[in-house]
GROMACS .gro file of C-alpha atoms in nm:
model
  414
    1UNK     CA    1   2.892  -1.039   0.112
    2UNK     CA    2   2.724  -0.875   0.448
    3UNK     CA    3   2.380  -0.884   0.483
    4UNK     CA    4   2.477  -0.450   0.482
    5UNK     CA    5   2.588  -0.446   0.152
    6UNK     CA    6   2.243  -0.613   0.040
    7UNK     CA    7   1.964  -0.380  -0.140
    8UNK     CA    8   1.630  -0.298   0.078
    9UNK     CA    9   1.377  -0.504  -0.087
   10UNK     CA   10   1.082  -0.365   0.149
   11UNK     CA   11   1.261   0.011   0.022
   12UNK     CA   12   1.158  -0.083  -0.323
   13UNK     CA   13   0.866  -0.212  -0.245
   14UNK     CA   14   0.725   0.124  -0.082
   15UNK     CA   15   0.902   0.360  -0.325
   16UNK     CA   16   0.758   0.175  -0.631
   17UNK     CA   17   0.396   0.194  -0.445
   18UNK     CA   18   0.466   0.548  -0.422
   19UNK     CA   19   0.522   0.571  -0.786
   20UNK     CA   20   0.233   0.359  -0.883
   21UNK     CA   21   0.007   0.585  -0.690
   22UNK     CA   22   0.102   0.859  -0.917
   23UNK     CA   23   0.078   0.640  -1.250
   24UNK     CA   24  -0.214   0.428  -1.364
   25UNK     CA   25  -0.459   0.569  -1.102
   26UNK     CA   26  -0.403   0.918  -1.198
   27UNK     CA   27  -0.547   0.787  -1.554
   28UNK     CA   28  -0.836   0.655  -1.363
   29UNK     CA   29  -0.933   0.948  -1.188
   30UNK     CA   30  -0.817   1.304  -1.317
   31UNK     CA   31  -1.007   1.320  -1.675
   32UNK     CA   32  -1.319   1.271  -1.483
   33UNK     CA   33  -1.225   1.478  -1.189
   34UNK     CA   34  -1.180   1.756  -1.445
   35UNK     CA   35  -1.492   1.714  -1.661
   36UNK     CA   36  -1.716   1.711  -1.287
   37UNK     CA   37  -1.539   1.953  -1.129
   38UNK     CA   38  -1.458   2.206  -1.360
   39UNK     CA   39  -1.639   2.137  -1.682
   40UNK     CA   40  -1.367   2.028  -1.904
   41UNK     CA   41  -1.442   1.840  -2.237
   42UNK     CA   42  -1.348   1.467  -2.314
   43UNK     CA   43  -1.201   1.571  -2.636
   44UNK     CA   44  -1.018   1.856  -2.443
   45UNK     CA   45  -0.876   1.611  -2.202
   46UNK     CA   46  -0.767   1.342  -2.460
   47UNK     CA   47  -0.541   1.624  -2.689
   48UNK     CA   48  -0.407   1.713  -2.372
   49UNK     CA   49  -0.289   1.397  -2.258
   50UNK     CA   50  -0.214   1.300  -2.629
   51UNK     CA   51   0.046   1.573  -2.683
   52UNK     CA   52   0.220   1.496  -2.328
   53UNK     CA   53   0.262   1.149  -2.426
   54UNK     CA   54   0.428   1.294  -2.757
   55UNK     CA   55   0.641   1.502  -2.491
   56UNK     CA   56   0.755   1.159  -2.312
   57UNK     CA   57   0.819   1.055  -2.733
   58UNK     CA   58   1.139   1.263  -2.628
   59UNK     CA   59   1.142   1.303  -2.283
   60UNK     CA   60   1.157   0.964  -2.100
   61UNK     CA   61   1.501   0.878  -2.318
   62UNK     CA   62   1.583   1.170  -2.293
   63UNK     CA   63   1.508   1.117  -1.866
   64UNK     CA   64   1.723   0.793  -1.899
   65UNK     CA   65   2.025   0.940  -2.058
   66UNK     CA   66   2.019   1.167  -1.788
   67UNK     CA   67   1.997   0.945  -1.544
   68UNK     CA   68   2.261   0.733  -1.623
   69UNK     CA   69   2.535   1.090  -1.669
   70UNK     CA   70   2.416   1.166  -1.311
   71UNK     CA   71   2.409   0.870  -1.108
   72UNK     CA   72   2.726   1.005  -0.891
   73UNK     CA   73   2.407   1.233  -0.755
   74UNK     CA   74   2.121   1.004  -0.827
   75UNK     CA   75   2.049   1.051  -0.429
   76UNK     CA   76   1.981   1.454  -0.483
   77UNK     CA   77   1.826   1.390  -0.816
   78UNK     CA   78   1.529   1.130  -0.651
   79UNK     CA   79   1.490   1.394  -0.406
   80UNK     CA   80   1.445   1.698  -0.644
   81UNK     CA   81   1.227   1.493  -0.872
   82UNK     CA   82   0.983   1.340  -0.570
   83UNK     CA   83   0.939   1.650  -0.421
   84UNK     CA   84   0.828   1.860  -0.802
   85UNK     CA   85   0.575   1.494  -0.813
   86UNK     CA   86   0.433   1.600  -0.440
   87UNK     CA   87   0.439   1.962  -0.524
   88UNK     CA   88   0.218   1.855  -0.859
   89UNK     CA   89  -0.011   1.632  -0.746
   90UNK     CA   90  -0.148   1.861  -0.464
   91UNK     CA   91  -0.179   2.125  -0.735
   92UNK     CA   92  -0.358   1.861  -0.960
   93UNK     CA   93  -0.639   1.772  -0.696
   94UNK     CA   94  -0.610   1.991  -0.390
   95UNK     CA   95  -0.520   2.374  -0.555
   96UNK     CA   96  -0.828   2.538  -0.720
   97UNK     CA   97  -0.673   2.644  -1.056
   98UNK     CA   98  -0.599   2.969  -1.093
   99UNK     CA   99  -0.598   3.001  -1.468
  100UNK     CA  100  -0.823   2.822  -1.691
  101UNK     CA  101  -0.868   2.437  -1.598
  102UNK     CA  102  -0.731   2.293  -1.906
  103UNK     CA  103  -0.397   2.488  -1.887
  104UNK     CA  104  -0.348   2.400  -1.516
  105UNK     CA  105  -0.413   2.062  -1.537
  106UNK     CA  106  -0.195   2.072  -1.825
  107UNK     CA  107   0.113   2.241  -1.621
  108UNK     CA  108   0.079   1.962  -1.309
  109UNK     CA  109   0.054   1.683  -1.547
  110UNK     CA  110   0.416   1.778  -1.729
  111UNK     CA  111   0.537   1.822  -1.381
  112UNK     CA  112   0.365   1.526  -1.243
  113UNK     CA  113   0.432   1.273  -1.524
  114UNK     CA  114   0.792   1.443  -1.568
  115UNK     CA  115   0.906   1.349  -1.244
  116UNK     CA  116   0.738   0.973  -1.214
  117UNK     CA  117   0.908   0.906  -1.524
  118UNK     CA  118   1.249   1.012  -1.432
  119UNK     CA  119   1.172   0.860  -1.112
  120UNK     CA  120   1.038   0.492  -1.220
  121UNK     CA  121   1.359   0.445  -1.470
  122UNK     CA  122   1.587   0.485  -1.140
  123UNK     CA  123   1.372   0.235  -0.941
  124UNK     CA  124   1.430   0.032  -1.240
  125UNK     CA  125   1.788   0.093  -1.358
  126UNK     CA  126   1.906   0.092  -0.978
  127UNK     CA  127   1.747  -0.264  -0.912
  128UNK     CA  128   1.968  -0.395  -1.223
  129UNK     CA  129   2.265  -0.376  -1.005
  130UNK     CA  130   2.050  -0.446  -0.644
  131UNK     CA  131   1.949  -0.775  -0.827
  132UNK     CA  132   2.275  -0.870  -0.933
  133UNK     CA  133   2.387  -0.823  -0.550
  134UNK     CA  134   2.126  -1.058  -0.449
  135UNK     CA  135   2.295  -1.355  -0.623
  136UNK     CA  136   2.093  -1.598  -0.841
  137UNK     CA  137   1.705  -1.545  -0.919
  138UNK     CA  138   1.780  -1.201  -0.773
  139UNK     CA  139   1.572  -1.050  -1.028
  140UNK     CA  140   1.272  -1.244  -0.961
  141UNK     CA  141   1.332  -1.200  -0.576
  142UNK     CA  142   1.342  -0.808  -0.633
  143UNK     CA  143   1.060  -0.824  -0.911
  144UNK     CA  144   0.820  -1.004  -0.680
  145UNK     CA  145   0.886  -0.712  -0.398
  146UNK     CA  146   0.904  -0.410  -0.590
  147UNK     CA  147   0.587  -0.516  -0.832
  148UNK     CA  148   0.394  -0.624  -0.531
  149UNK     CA  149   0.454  -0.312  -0.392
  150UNK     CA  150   0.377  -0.100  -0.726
  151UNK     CA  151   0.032  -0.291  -0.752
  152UNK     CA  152  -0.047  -0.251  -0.377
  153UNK     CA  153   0.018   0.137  -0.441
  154UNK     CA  154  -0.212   0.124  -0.744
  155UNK     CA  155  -0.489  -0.047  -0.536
  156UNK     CA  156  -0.466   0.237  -0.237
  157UNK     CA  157  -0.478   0.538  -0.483
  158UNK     CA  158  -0.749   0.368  -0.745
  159UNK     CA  159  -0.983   0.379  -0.385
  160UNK     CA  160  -0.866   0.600  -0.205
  161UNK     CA  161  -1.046   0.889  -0.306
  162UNK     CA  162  -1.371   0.698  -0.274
  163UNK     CA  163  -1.290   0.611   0.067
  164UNK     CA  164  -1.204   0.950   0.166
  165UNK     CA  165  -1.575   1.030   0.054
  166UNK     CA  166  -1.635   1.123   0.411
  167UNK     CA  167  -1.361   1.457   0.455
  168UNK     CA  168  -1.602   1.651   0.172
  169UNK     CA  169  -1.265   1.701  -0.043
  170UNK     CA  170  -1.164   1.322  -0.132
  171UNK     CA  171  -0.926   1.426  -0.438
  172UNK     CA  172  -0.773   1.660  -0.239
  173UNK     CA  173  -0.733   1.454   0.088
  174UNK     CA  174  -0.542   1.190  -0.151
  175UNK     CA  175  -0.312   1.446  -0.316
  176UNK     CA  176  -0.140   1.598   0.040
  177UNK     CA  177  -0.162   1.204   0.172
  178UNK     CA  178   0.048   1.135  -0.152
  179UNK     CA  179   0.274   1.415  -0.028
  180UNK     CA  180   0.341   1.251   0.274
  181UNK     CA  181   0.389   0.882   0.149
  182UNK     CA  182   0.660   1.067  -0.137
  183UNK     CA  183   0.873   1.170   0.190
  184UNK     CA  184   0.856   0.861   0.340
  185UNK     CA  185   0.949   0.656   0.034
  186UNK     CA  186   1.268   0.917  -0.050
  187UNK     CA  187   1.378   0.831   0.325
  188UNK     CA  188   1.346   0.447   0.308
  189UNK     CA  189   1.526   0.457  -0.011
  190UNK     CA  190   1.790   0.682   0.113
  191UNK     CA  191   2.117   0.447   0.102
  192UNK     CA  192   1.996   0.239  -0.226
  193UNK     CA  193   2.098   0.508  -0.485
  194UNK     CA  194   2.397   0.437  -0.653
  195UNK     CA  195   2.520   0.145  -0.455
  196UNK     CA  196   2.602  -0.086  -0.748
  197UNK     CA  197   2.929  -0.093  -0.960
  198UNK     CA  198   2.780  -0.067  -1.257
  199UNK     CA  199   2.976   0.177  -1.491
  200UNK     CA  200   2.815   0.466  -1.699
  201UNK     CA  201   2.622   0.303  -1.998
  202UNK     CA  202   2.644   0.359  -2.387
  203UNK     CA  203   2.308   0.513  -2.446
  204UNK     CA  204   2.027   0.346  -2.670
  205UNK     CA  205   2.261   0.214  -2.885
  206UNK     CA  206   2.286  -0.128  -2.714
  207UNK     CA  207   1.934  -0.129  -2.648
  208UNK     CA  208   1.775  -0.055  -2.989
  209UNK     CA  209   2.031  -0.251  -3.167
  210UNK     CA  210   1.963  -0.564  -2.961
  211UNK     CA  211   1.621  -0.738  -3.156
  212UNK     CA  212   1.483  -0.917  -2.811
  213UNK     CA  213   1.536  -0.614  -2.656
  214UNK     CA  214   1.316  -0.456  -2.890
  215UNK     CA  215   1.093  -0.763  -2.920
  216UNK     CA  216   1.020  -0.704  -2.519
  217UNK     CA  217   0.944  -0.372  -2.605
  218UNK     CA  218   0.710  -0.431  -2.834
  219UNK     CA  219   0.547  -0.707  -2.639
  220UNK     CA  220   0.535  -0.467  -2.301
  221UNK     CA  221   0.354  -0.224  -2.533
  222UNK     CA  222   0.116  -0.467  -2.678
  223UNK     CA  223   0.047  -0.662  -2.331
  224UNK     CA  224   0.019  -0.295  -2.130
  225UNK     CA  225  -0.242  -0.196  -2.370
  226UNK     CA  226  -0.591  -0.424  -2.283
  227UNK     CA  227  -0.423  -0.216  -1.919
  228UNK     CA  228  -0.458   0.158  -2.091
  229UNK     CA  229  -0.789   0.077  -2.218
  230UNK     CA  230  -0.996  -0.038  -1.964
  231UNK     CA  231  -0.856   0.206  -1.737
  232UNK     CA  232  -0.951   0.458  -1.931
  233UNK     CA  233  -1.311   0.327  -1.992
  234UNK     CA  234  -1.351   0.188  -1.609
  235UNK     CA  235  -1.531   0.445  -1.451
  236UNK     CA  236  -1.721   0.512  -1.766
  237UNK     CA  237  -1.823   0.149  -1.795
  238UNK     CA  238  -1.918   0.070  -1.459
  239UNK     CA  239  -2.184   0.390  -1.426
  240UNK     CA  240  -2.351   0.388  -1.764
  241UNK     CA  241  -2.310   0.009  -1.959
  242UNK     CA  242  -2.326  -0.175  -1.583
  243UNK     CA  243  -2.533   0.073  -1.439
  244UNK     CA  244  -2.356  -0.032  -1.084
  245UNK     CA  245  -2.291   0.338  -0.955
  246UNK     CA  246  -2.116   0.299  -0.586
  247UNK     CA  247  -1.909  -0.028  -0.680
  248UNK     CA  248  -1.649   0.171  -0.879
  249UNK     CA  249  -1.425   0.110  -0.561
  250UNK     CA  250  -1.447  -0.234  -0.449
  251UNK     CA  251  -1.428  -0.386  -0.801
  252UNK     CA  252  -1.088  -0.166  -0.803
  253UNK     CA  253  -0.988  -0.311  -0.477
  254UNK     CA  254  -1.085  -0.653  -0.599
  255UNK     CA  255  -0.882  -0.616  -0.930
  256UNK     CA  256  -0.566  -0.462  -0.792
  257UNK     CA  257  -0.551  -0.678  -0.437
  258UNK     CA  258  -0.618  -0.970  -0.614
  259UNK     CA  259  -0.312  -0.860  -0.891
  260UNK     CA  260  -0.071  -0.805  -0.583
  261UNK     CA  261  -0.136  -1.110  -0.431
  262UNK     CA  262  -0.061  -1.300  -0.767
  263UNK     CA  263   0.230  -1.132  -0.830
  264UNK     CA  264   0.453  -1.341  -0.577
  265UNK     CA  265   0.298  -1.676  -0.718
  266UNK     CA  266   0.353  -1.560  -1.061
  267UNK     CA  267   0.737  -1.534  -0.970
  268UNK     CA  268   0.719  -1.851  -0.813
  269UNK     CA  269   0.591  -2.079  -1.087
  270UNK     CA  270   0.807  -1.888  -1.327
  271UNK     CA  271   1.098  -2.030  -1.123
  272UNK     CA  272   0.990  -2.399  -1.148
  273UNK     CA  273   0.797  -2.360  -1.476
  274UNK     CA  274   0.947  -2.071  -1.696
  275UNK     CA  275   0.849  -1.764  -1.738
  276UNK     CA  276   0.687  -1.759  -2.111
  277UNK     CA  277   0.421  -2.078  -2.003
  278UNK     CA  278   0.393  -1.812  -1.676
  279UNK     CA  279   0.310  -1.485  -1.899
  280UNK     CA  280   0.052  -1.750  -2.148
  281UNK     CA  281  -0.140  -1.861  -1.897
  282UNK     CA  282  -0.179  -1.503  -1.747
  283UNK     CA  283  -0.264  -1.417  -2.109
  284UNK     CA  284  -0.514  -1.665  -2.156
  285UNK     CA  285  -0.693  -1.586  -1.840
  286UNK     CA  286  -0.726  -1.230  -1.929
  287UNK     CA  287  -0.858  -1.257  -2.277
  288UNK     CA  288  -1.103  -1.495  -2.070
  289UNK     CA  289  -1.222  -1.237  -1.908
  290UNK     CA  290  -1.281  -0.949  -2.151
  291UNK     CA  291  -1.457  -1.211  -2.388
  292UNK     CA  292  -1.688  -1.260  -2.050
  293UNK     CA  293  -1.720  -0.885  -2.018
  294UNK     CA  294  -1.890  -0.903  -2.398
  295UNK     CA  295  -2.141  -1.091  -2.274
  296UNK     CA  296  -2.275  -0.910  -1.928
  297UNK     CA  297  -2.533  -0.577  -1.905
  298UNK     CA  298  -2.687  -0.420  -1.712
  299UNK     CA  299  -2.726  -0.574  -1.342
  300UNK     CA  300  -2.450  -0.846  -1.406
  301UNK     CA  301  -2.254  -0.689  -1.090
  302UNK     CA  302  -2.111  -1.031  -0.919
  303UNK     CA  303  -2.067  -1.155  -1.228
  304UNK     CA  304  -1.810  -0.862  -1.332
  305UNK     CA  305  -1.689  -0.872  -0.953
  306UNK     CA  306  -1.535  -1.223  -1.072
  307UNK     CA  307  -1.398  -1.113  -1.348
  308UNK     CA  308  -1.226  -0.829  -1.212
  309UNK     CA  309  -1.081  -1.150  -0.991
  310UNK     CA  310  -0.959  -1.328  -1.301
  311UNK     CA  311  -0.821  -1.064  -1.492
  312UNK     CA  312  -0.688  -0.914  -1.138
  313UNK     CA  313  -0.508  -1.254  -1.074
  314UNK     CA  314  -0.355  -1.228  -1.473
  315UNK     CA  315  -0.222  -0.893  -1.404
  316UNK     CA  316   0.008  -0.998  -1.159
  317UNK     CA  317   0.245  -1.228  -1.419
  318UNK     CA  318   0.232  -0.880  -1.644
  319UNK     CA  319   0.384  -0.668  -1.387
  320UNK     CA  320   0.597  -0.913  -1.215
  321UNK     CA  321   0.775  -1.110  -1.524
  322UNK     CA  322   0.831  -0.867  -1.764
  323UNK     CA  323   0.994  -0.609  -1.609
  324UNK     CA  324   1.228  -0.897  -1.446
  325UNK     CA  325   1.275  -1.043  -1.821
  326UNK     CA  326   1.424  -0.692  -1.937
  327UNK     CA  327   1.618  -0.623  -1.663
  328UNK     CA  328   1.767  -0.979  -1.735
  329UNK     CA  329   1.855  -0.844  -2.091
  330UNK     CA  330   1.988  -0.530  -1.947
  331UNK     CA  331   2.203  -0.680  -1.727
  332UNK     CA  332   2.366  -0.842  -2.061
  333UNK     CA  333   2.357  -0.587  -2.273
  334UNK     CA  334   2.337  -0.227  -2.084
  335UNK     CA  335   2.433  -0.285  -1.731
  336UNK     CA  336   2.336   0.028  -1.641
  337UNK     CA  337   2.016   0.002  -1.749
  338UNK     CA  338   1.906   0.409  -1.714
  339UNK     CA  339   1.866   0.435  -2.101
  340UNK     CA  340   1.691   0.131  -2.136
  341UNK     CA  341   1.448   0.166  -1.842
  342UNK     CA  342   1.405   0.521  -2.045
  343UNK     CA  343   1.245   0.334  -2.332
  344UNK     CA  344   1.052   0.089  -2.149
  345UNK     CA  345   0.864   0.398  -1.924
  346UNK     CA  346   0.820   0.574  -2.307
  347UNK     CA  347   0.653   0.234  -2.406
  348UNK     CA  348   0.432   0.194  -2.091
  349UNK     CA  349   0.289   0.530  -2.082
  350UNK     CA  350   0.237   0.539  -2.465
  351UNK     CA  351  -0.028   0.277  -2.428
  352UNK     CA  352  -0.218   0.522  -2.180
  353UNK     CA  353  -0.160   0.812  -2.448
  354UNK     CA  354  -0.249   0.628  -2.734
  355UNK     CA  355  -0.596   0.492  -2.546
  356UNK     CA  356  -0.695   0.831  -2.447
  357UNK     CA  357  -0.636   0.973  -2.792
  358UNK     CA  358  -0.833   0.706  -2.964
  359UNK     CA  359  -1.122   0.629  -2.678
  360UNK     CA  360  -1.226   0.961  -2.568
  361UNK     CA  361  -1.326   1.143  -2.858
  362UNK     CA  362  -1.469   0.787  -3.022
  363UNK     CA  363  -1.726   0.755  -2.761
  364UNK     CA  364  -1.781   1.186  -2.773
  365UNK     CA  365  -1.850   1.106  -3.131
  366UNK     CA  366  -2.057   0.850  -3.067
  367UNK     CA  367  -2.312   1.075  -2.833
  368UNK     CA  368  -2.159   0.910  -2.559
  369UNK     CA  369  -2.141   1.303  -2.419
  370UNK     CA  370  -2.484   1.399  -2.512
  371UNK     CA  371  -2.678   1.663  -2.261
  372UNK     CA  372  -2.989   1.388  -2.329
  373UNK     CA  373  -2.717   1.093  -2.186
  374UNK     CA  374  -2.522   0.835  -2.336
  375UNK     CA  375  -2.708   0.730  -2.624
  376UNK     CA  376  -2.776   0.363  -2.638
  377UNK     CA  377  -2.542   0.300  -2.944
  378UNK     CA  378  -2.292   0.514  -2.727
  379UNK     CA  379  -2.306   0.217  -2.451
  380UNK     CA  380  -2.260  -0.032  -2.731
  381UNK     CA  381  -1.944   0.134  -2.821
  382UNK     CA  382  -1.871   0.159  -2.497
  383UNK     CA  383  -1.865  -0.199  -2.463
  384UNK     CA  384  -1.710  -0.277  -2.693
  385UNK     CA  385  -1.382  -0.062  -2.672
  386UNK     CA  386  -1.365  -0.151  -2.288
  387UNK     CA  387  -1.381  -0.544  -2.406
  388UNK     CA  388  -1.331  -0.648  -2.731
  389UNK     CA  389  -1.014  -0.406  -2.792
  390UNK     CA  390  -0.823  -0.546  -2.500
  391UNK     CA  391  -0.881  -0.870  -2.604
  392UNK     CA  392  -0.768  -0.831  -2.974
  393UNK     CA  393  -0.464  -0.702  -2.835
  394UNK     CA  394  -0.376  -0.988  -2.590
  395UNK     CA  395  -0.406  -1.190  -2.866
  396UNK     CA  396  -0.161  -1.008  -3.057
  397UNK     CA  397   0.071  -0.966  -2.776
  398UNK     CA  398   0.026  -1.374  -2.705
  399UNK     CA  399   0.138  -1.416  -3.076
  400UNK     CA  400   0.420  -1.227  -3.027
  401UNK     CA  401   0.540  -1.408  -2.729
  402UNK     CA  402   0.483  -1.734  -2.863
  403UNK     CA  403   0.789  -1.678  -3.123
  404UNK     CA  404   1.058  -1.490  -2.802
  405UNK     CA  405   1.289  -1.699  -2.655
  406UNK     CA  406   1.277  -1.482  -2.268
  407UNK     CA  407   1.642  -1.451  -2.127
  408UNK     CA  408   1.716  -1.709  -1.921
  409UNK     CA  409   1.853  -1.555  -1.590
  410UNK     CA  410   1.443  -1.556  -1.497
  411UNK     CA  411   1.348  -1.875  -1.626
  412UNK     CA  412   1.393  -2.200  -1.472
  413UNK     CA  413   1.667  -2.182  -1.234
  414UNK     CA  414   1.959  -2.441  -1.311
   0.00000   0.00000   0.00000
């Protein structure tokens, strides 16, 4: 094998930061971008992005069975669907809508969301075949690239707009930087489509009829949730139940530098150790933190600067294991990986769906919304949904892990 024929793991590593900048981060910032800017109600915002995650309820398979019956053109695809993402994101932040606020952001979100999805399960279905061309522990090698480069994307957009405070139009400074950093990512992955021999796959079938592939499943939805709540509670949290207005950005930095850092140690120790003791630990260390979270008020800024260290450092084995533990599986079962890699984007973004739907209009109902201010049973709620929910479901996804046997192309190596 010549070192030409090998996959580009710095290409994945940029693309998937590409994609991450359009994923989590755009959770963090556009529901309150909408309500200051244009007025837009919590509610509002959380039956919008409710009903487009019931969209991806059909579209993200529906995305991997198309990727897989076009991945003779997967190279035009990726470049059709990251330059609609570009194209949406600059309408998201940098375009004044020009129809009411809740229908525009609305229209970029289907495209924006439409494309990163169709996008991410190509990163992911295409590295199936780039791993097995690595040789052994390829999966881990390309996990601990790509995932450091998805969390490194994460922690440029989650700050970037506060760093761009200074050009009077942060949001839309970020969007047309995006823009650029989508062209540049299509280019660097250029060769990288299709260059596996992996032939056309059977669907869902093999997926959904396989029970640890559905057992990951479940556990990527359980483990990504303590994710999709705090991120939609962060900014929230920070301002009103810390009272720490300004840090917003460096405890992001903290939390998502300290989570791609991790990320190659995680895939390290899951090499020597395994990688279920690897995804425990991480467990254990986050439901650390969100029990200390219970516990702080007011003032307590260090004090939540290490815990967004902690539960920054736990993230890492999240993003870095478990994607390389069901592209293991696929690799079994589904070689090509496209329809699979459609259900796992389904399950990652229902998390976000399902914590805007059930957050949002919880703390409106609790007066969190009020013209007075957040009302101080509001902050309690606040609290608690930002803390004590992720940590319930750690739990839960800990239990669940505790009785699933992880394929073994990514534990020890033998």
């Amino acid at each position: 094998m010549t070192s030409a024929m090998l996959p580009s793991r710095p290409a994945y590593a940029v693309f998937a930061a590409t994609l991450a900048c359009a994923g989590l981060p755009i959770y963090i910032h556009a529901p309150k971008f909408y309500v200051d800017s244009y007025g837009v109600g919590l509610t509002a915002l959380a039956g919008v992005l409710f009903v487009l995650r019931l969209f991806d309820f059909v579209q993200d398979p529906v995305l991997g069975w198309v990727a897989s019956r076009t991945r003779a053109a997967r190279g035009m695809a990726v470049a059709l669907a990251g330059t609609i993402m570009a194209l949406s994101m600059v309408g998201l932040f940098a375009v004044t809508p020009p129809m009411p606020p809740l229908i525009w952001f609305t229209v970029m979100m289907i495209g924006l969301f439409s494309a990163f999805s169709f996008l991410t399960i190509c990163m992911y279905a295409e590295g199936v075949g780039a791993a097995q061309r690595l040789g052994a522990g390829g999966h881990l090698s390309l996990a601990a690239w790509r995932e450091t480069g998805a969390l490194l994307g994460v922690c440029v957009a989650s700050i970037a707009p506060f760093a761009l405070g200074f050009t009077g139009a942060p949001f839309a400074s970020f969007a047309l930087g995006f823009a650029v950093l989508v062209g540049a990512a299509l280019w660097l992955m250029r060769a990288e489509w299709g260059g596996g021999r992996v032939e056309a796959g059977a669907g869902f079938g093999p997926v959904l009829a396989d029970p640890l592939a559905r057992r990951l499943l479940l556990i990527a939805l359980l483990n990504a949730a303590p994710v999709a709540v705090t991120s939609t509670l962060f900014l929230f949290y920070v301002e009103t139940a810390l009272q720490a207005p300004g840090w917003e950005g460096a405890y992001l930095i903290g939390f998502f530098l300290m989570a791609a850092a991790s990320a190659p140690v995680w895939t390290r120790l899951a090499r020597r150790f395994g990688s279920r003791p690897m995804l425990f630990a991480a467990m254990t260390l986050a439901v650390a933190g969100f029990v200390t979270v219970l516990a702080l008020g007011p003032g307590d800024l260090w004090a939540f600067a290490a815990v967004c260290i902690v539960t920054g450092f736990a993230l890492g084995a999240d993003f870095a294991l478990l994607p390389a533990a069901f592209a293991a599986r696929m690799e079994q079962i589904a070689p090509d990986a496209s329809s699979g890699f459609g259900l796992w984007a389904f399950v990652s973004k229902a998390t976000l769906a399902l914590a805007a739907i059930a957050l949002l209009p919880a703390l409106d109902a609790a007066g969190f919304n009020n013209d007075g201010g957040p009302t101080p049973m509001s902050v309690d709620v606040l609290i608690y949904l930002y803390a004590g929910l992720p940590c319930a479901l750690k739990l839960l996804a800990m239990a669940l892990l505790a009785v699933t046997e992880l394929p073994r192309p990514i534990g020890k190596e033998r």
